[in-house]
XYZ file of N, CA and C in Angstrom:
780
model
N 109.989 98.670 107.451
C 109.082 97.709 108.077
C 108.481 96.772 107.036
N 108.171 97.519 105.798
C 107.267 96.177 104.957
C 108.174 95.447 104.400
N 109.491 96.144 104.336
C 110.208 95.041 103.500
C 110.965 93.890 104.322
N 110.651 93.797 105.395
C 111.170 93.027 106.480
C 110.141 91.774 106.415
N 108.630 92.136 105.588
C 107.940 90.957 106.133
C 107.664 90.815 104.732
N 107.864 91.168 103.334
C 107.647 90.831 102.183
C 108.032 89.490 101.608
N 107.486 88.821 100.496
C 107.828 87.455 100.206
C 108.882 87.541 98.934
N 109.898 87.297 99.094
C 110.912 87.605 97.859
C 110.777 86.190 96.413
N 109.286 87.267 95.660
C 109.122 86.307 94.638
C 110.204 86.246 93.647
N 110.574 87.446 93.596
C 111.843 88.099 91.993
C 112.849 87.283 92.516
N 113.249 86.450 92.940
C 114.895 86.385 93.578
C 115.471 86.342 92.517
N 115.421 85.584 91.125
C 115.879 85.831 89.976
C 114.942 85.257 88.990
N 114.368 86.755 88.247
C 113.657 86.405 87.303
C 114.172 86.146 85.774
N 113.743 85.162 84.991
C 114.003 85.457 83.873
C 112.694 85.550 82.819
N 112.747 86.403 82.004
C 111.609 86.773 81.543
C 111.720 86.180 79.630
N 111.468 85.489 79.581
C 111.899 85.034 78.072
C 110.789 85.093 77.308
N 110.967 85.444 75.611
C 110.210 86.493 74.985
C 110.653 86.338 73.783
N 109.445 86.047 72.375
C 109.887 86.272 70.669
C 109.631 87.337 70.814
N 110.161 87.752 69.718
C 110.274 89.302 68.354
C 110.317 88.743 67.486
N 109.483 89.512 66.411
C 109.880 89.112 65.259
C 111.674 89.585 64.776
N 111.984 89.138 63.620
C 112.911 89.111 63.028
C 113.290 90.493 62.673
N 112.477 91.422 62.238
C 112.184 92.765 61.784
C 112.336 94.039 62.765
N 112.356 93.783 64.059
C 112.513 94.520 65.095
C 114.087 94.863 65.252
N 114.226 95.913 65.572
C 115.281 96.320 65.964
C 114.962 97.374 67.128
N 115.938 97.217 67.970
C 116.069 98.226 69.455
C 116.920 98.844 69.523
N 117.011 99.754 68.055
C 117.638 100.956 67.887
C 117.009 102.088 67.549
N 116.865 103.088 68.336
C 115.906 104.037 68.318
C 116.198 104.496 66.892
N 114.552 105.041 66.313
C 112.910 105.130 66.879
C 112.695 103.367 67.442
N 112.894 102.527 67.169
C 112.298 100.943 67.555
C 112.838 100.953 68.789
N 111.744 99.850 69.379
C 111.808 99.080 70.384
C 111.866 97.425 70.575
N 112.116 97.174 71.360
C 111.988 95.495 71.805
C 111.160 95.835 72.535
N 109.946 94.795 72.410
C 109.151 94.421 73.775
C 108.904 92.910 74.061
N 108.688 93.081 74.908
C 107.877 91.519 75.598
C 107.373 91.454 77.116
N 106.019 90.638 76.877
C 105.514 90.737 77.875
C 105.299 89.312 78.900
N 105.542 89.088 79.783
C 105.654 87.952 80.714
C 104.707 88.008 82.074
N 104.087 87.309 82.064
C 103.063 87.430 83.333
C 102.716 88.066 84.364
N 101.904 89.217 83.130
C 101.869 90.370 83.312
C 102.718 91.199 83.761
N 103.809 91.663 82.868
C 104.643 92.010 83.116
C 105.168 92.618 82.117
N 104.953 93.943 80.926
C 105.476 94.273 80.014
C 107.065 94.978 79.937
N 107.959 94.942 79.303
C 109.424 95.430 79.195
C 109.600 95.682 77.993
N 110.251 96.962 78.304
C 110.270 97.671 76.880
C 111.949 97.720 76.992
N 112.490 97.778 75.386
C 114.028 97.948 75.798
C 114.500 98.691 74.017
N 115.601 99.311 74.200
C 116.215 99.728 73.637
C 117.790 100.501 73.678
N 117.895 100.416 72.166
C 119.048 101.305 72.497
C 119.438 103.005 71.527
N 119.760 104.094 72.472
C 119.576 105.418 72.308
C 120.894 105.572 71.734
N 121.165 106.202 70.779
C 122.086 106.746 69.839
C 122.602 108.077 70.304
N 121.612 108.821 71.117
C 121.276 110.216 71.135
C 122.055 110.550 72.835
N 123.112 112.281 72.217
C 123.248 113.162 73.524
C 122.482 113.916 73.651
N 122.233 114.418 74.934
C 121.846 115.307 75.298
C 120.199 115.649 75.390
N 119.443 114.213 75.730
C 118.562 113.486 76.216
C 117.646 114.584 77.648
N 116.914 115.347 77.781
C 116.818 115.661 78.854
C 115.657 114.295 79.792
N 114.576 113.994 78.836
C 113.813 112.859 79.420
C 113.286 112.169 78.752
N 112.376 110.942 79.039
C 111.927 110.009 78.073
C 110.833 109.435 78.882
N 109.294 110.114 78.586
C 108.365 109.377 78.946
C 108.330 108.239 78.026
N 107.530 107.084 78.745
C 106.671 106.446 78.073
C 105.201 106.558 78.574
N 104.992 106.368 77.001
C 103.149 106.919 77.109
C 102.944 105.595 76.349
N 101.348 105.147 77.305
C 100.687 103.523 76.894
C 99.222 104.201 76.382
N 99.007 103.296 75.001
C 97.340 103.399 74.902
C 96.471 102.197 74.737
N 95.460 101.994 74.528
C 94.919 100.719 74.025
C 94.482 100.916 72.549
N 94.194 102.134 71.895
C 94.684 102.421 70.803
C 95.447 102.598 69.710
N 95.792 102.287 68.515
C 97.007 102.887 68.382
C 97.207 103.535 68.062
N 96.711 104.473 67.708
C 96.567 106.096 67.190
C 96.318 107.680 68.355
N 95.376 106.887 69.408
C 95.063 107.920 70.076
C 94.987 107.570 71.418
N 95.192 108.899 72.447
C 94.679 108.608 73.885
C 96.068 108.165 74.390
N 97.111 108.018 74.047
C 98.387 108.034 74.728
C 98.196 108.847 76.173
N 98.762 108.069 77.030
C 98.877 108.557 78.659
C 100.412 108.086 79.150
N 101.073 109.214 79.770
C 102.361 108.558 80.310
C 101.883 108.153 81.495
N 102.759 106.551 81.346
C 102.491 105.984 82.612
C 103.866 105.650 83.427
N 105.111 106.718 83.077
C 106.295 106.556 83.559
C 107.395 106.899 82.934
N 108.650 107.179 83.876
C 109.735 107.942 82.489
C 110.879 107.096 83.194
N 111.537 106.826 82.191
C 113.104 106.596 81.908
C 113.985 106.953 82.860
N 114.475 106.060 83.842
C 115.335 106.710 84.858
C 116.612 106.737 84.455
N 117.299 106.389 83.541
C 118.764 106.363 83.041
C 118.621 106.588 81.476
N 118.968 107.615 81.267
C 118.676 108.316 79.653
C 119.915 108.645 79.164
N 121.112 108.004 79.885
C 122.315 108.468 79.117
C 121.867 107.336 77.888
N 123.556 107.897 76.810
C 123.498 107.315 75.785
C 123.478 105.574 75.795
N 122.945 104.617 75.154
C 123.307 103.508 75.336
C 122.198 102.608 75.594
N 122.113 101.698 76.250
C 121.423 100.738 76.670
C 119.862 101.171 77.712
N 118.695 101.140 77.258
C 117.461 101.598 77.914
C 116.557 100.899 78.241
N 115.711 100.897 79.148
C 114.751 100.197 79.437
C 113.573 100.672 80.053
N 112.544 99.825 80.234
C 111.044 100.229 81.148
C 110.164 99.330 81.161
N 110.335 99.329 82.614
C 109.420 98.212 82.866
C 107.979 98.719 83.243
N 106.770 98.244 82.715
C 105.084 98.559 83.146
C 104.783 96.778 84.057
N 104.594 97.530 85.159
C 103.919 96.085 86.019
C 102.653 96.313 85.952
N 102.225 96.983 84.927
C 100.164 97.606 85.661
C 99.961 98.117 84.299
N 100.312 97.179 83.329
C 99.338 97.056 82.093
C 98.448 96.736 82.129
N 97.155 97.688 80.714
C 96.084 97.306 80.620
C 95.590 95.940 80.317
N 94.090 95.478 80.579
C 93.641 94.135 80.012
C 93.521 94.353 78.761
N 93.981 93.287 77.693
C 94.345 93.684 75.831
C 95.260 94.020 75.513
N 94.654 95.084 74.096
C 95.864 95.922 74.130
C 96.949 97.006 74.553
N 98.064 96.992 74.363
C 98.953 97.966 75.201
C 99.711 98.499 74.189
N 99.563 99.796 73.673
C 100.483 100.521 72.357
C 101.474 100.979 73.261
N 102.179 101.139 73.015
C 103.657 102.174 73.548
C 104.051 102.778 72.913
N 104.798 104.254 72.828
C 105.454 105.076 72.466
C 106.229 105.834 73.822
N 107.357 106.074 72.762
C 108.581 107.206 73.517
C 107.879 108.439 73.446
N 107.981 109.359 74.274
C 108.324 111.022 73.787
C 109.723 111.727 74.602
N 110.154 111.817 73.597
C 111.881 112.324 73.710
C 111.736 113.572 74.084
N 112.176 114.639 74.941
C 112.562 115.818 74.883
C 113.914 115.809 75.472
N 114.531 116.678 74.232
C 116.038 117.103 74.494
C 116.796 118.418 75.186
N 117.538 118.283 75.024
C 118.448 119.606 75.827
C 117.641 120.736 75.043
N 117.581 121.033 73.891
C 117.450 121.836 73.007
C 115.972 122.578 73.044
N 115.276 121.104 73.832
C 113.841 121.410 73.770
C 112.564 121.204 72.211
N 114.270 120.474 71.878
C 113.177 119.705 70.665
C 112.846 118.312 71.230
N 111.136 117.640 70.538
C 110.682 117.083 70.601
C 110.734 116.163 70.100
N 110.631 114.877 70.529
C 110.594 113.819 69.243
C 109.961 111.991 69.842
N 109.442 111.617 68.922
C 108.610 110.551 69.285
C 109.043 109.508 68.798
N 109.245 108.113 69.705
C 109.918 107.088 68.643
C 108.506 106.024 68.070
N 108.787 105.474 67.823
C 108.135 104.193 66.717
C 106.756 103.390 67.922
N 106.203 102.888 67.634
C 105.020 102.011 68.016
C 105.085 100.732 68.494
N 105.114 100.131 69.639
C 104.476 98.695 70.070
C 103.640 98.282 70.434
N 103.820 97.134 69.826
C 102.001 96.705 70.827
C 101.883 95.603 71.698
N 101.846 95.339 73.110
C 101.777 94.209 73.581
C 100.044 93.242 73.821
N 100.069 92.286 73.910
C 98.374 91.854 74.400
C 98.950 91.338 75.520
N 97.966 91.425 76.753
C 98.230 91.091 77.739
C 96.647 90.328 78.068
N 96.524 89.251 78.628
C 95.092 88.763 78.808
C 94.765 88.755 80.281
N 93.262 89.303 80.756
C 92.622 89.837 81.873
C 93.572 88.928 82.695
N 93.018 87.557 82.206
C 93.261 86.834 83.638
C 94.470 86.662 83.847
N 95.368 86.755 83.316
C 96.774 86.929 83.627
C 96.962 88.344 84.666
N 96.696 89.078 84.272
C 96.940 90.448 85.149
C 95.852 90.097 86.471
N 94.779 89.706 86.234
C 94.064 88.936 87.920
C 95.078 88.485 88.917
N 95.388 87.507 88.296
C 96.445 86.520 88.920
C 97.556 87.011 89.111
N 97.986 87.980 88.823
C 99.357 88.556 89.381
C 99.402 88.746 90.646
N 100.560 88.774 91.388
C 100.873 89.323 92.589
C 100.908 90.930 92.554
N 101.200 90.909 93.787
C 100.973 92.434 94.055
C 102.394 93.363 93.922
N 102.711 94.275 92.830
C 103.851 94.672 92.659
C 103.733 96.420 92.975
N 105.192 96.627 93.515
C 105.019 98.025 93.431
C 104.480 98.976 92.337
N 104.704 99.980 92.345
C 104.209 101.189 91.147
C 105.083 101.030 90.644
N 105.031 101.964 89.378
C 106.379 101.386 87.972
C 107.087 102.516 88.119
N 107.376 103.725 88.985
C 108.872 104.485 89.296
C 109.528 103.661 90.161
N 108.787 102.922 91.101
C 109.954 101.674 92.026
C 110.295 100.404 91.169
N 109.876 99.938 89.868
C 109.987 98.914 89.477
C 111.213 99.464 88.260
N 111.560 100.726 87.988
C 112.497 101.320 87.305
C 113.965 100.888 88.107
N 113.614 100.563 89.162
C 115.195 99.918 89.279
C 115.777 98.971 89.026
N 114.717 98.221 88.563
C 114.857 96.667 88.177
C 114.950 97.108 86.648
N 114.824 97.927 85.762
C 115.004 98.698 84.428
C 116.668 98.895 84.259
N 117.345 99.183 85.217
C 118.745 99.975 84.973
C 119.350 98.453 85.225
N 118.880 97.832 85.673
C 119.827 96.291 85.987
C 119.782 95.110 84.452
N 118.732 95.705 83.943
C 118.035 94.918 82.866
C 119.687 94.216 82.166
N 119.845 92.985 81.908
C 120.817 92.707 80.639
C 119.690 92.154 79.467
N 120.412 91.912 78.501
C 119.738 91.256 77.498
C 120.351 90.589 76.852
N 119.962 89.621 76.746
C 120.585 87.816 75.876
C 119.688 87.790 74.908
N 120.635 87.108 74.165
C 120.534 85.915 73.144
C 119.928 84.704 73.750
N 118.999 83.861 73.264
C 118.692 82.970 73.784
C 120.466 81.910 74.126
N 121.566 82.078 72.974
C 122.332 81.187 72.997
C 123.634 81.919 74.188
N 122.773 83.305 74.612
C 123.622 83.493 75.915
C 124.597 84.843 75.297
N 124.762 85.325 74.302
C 125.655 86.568 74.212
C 124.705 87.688 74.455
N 125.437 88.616 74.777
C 125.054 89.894 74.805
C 124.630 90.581 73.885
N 123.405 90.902 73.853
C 123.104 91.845 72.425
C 124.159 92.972 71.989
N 124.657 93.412 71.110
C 125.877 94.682 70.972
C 125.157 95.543 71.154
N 123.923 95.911 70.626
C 123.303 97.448 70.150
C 124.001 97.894 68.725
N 124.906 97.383 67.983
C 125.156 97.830 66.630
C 123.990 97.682 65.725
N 123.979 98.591 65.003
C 122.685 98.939 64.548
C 122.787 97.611 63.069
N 123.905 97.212 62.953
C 123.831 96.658 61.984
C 123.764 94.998 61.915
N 123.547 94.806 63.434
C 123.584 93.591 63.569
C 122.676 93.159 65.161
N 122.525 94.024 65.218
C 120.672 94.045 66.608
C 119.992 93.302 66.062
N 119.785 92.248 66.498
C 118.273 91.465 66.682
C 117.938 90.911 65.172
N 118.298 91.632 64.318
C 117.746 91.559 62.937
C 117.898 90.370 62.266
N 117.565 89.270 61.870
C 117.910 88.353 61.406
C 118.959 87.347 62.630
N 119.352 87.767 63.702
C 119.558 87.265 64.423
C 119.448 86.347 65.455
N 118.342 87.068 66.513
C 117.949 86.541 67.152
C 116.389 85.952 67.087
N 116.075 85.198 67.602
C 114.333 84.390 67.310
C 113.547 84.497 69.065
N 114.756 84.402 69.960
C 114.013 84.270 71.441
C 115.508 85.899 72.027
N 115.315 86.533 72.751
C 115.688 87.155 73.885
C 115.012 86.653 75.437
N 116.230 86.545 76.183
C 116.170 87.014 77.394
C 116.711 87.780 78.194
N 115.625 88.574 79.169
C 115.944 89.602 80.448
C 116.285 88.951 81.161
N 117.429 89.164 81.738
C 117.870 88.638 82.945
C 117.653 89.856 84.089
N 116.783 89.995 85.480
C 116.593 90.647 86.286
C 117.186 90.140 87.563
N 118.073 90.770 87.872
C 118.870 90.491 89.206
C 118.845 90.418 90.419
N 119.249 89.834 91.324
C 118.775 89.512 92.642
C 118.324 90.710 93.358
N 117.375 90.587 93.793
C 116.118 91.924 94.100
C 116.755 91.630 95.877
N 117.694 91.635 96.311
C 118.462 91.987 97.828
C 119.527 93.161 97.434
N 119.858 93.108 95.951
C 120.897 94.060 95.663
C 119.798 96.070 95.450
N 118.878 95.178 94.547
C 117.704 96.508 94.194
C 116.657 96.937 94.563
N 116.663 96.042 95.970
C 115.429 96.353 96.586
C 113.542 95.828 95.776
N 113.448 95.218 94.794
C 113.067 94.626 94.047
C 112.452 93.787 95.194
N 110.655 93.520 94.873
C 109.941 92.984 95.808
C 108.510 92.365 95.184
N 108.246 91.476 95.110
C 106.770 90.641 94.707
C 106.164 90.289 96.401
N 104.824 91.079 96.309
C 103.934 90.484 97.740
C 103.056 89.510 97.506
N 102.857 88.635 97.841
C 101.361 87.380 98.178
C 100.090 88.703 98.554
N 98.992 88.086 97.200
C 97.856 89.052 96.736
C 97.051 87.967 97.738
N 96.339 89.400 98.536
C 95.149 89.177 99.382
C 93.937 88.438 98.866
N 92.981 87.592 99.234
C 91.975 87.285 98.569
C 90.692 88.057 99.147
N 91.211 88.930 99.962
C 89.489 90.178 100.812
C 90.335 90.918 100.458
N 91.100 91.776 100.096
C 91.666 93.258 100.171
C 92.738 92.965 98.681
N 92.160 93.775 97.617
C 93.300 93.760 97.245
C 92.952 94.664 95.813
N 94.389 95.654 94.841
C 94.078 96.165 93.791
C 93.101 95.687 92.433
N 92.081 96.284 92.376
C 91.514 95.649 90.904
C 92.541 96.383 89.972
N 92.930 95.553 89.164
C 93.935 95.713 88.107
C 93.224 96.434 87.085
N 91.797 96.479 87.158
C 91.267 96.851 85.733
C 91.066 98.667 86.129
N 91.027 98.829 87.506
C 90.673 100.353 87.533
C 91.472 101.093 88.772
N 92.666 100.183 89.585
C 93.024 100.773 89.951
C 92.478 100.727 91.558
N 91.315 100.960 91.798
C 90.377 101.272 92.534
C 90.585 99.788 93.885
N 91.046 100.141 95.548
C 91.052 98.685 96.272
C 89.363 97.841 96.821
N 89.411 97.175 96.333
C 88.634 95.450 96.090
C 88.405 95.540 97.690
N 87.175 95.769 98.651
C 87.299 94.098 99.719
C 85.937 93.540 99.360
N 86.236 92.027 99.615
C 85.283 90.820 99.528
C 85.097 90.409 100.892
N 84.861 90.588 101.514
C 84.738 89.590 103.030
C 83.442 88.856 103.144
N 84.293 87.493 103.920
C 82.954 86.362 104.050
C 81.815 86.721 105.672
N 80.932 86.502 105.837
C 79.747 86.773 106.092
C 79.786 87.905 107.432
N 79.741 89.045 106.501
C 80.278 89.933 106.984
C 79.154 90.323 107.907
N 78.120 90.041 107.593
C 76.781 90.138 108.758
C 77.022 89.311 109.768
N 78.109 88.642 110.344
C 78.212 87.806 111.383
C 79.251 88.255 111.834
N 79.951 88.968 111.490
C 81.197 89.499 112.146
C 81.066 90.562 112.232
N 82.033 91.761 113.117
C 82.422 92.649 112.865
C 84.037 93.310 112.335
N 83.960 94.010 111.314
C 85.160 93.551 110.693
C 85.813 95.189 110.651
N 86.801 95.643 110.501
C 87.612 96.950 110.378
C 89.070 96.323 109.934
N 89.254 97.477 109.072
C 90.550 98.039 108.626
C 91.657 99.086 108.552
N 92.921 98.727 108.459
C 94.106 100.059 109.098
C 94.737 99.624 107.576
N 95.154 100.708 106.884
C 96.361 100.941 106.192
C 97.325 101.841 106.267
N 98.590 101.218 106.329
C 99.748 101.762 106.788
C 100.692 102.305 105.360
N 101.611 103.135 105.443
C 102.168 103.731 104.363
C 103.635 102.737 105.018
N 105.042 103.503 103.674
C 105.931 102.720 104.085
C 106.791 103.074 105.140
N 106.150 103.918 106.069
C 106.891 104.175 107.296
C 106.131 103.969 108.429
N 105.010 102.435 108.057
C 104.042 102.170 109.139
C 103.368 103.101 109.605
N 102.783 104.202 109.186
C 102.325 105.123 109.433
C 100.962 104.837 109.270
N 99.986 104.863 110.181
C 98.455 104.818 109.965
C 97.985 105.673 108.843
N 97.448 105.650 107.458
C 96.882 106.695 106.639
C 95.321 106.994 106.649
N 94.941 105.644 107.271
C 93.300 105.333 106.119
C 92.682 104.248 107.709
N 91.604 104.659 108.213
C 90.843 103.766 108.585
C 89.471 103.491 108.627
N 88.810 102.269 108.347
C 87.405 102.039 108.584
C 87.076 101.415 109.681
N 86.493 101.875 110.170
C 86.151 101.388 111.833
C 85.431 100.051 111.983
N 84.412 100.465 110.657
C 83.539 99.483 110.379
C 82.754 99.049 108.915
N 83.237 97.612 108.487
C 83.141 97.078 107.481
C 81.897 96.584 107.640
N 80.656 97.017 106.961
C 79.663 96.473 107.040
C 78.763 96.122 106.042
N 79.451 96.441 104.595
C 78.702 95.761 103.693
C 80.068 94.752 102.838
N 79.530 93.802 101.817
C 80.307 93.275 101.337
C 80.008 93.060 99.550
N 80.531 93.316 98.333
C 81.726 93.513 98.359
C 81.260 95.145 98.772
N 82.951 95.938 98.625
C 82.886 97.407 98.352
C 84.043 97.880 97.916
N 83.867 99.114 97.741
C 85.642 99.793 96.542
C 85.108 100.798 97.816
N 86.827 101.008 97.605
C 87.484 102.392 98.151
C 88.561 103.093 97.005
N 88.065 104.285 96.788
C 88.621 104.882 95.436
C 90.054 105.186 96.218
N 91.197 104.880 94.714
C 92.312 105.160 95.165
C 92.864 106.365 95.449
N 92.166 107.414 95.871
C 91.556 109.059 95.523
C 92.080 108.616 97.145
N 92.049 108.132 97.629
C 91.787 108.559 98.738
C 93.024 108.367 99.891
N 94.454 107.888 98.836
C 95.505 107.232 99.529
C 96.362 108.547 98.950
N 95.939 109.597 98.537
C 96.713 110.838 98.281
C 97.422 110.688 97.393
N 98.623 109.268 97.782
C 99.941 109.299 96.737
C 99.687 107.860 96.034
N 100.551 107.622 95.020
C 101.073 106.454 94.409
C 101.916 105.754 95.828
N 102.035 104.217 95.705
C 102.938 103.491 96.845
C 102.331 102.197 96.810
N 102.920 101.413 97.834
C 102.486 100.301 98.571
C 102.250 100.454 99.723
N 101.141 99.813 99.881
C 101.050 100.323 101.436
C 100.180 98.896 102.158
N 100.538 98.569 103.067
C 100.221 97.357 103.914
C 98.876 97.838 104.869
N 98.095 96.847 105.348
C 96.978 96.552 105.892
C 96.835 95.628 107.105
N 96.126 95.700 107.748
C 95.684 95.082 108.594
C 93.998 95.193 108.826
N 93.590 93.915 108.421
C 92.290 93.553 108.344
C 92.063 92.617 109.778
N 90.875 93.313 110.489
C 90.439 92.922 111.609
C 89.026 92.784 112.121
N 89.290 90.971 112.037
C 87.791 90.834 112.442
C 87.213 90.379 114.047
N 85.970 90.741 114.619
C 86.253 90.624 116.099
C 87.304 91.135 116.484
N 87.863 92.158 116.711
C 89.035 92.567 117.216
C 90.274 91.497 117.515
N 90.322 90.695 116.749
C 91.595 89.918 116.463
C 92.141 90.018 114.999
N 93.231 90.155 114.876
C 93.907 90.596 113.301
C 93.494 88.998 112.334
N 92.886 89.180 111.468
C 92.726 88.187 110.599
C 93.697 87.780 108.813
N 94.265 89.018 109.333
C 95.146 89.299 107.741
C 95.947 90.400 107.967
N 96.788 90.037 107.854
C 98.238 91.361 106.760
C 98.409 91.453 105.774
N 98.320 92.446 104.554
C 98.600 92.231 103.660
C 98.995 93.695 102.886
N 99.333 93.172 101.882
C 99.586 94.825 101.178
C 98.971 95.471 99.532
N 98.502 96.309 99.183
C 97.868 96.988 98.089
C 98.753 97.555 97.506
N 98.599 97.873 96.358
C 99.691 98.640 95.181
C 98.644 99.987 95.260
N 98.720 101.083 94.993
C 98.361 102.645 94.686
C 98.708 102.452 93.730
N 98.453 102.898 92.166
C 99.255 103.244 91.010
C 98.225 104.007 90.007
């Protein structure tokens, strides 16, 4: 149902992005770059027998690492991860590797800046295990259009000055950008859903949120102060989930919230 009425912003994104010269995306290193509001991490794994690969984000760079998502394709070769719900500032990244063996291992450090109002202004994107599919599609260019090899001896290093992601038509991956509510919608800084409604002492106003099988989860009968948070505590799971905001008992808005 929601994806029947969603606005197909991704139809083809390209996300273009410096590195320095010194980077290489041969593990422990990474490539990153970040695009309106939109961080991508990429590399390439040398390594068999891979059992998983969080990535853990801090605003530190030393401490307070939190995984905010793992690696859906960990064979050998070509890797990626995309964060749609980076912090405001800084954003450290690290790998943590665990292998078949059950040894441990951590790769190298990035750091992206991402600025508030950029992440304000974003649209409304799924959580980052649904945005991992748009991760396995990832290619990566040369600005002059070849394919990066992944040879360790000739990655990025003195090579390249610009990369681009090419992200693929989101009808093949299910890949989806929604139009952000201006009364209902995720604060990016905590997670926590936003409503603003205008003179809410003159109306009477209620709300329905639906999960992705249109399923009623969450209702307020009655909206009667303005602004107010509803902790995301209270949507059980991570998701997207669509709304219907109703004022006078006529629908005044559809729209949809990110959980993450």
């Amino acid at each position: 149902m929601i994806r029947k009425m969603i606005t197909r912003a991704l139809f083809f994104i390209l996300i273009a992005f410096s590195i320095t010269a010194s980077a290489q995306p041969m593990l422990p290193d990474m490539a990153a770059a970040s695009e309106k509001g939109i961080n991508v991490l990429s590399w390439m794994s040398q390594f068999d027998g891979v059992k998983s690969i969080a990535v853990q984000r801090s605003s530190d760079s030393a401490h307070n690492y939190t995984t905010v998502g793992f690696v859906k394709n960990i064979k050998k070769g070509r890797q990626a991860f995309i964060d749609g719900h980076p912090l405001p500032g800084n954003n450290w990244y690290q790998l943590y590797i665990v292998f078949s063996s059950d040894l441990t291992w951590f790769s190298n450090r990035v750091k992206l800046v991402v600025d508030s109002n950029t992440i304000a202004n974003k649209g409304v994107l799924p959580p980052n295990d649904s945005l991992q599919k748009l991760a396995s599609k990832i290619k990566i260019d040369t600005a002059a259009g070849g394919v990066v090899s992944g040879n360790p001896a000739d990655t990025l290093q003195g090579l390249i000055d610009k990369l681009v992601i090419a992200i693929p038509d989101p009808g093949e991956i299910n890949a989806y950008s929604y139009v952000k509510s201006q009364y209902v919608f995720t604060n990016p800084f905590t997670g926590h859903v936003n409503m603003e409604l205008p003179e809410v002492k003159d109306y009477r106003y209620s709300i329905r949120f639906y999960d992705d099988k249109d399923k009623r989860v969450m209702e307020i009968p009655r909206v009667a102060e303005s602004p107010i948070i509803i902790d995301k505590r209270n949507f059980k799971k991570k998701g997207l989930y669509k709304f219907d905001l109703i004022r006078d008992n006529e629908k005044m808005e559809t729209g949809y919230i990110t959980i993450y």
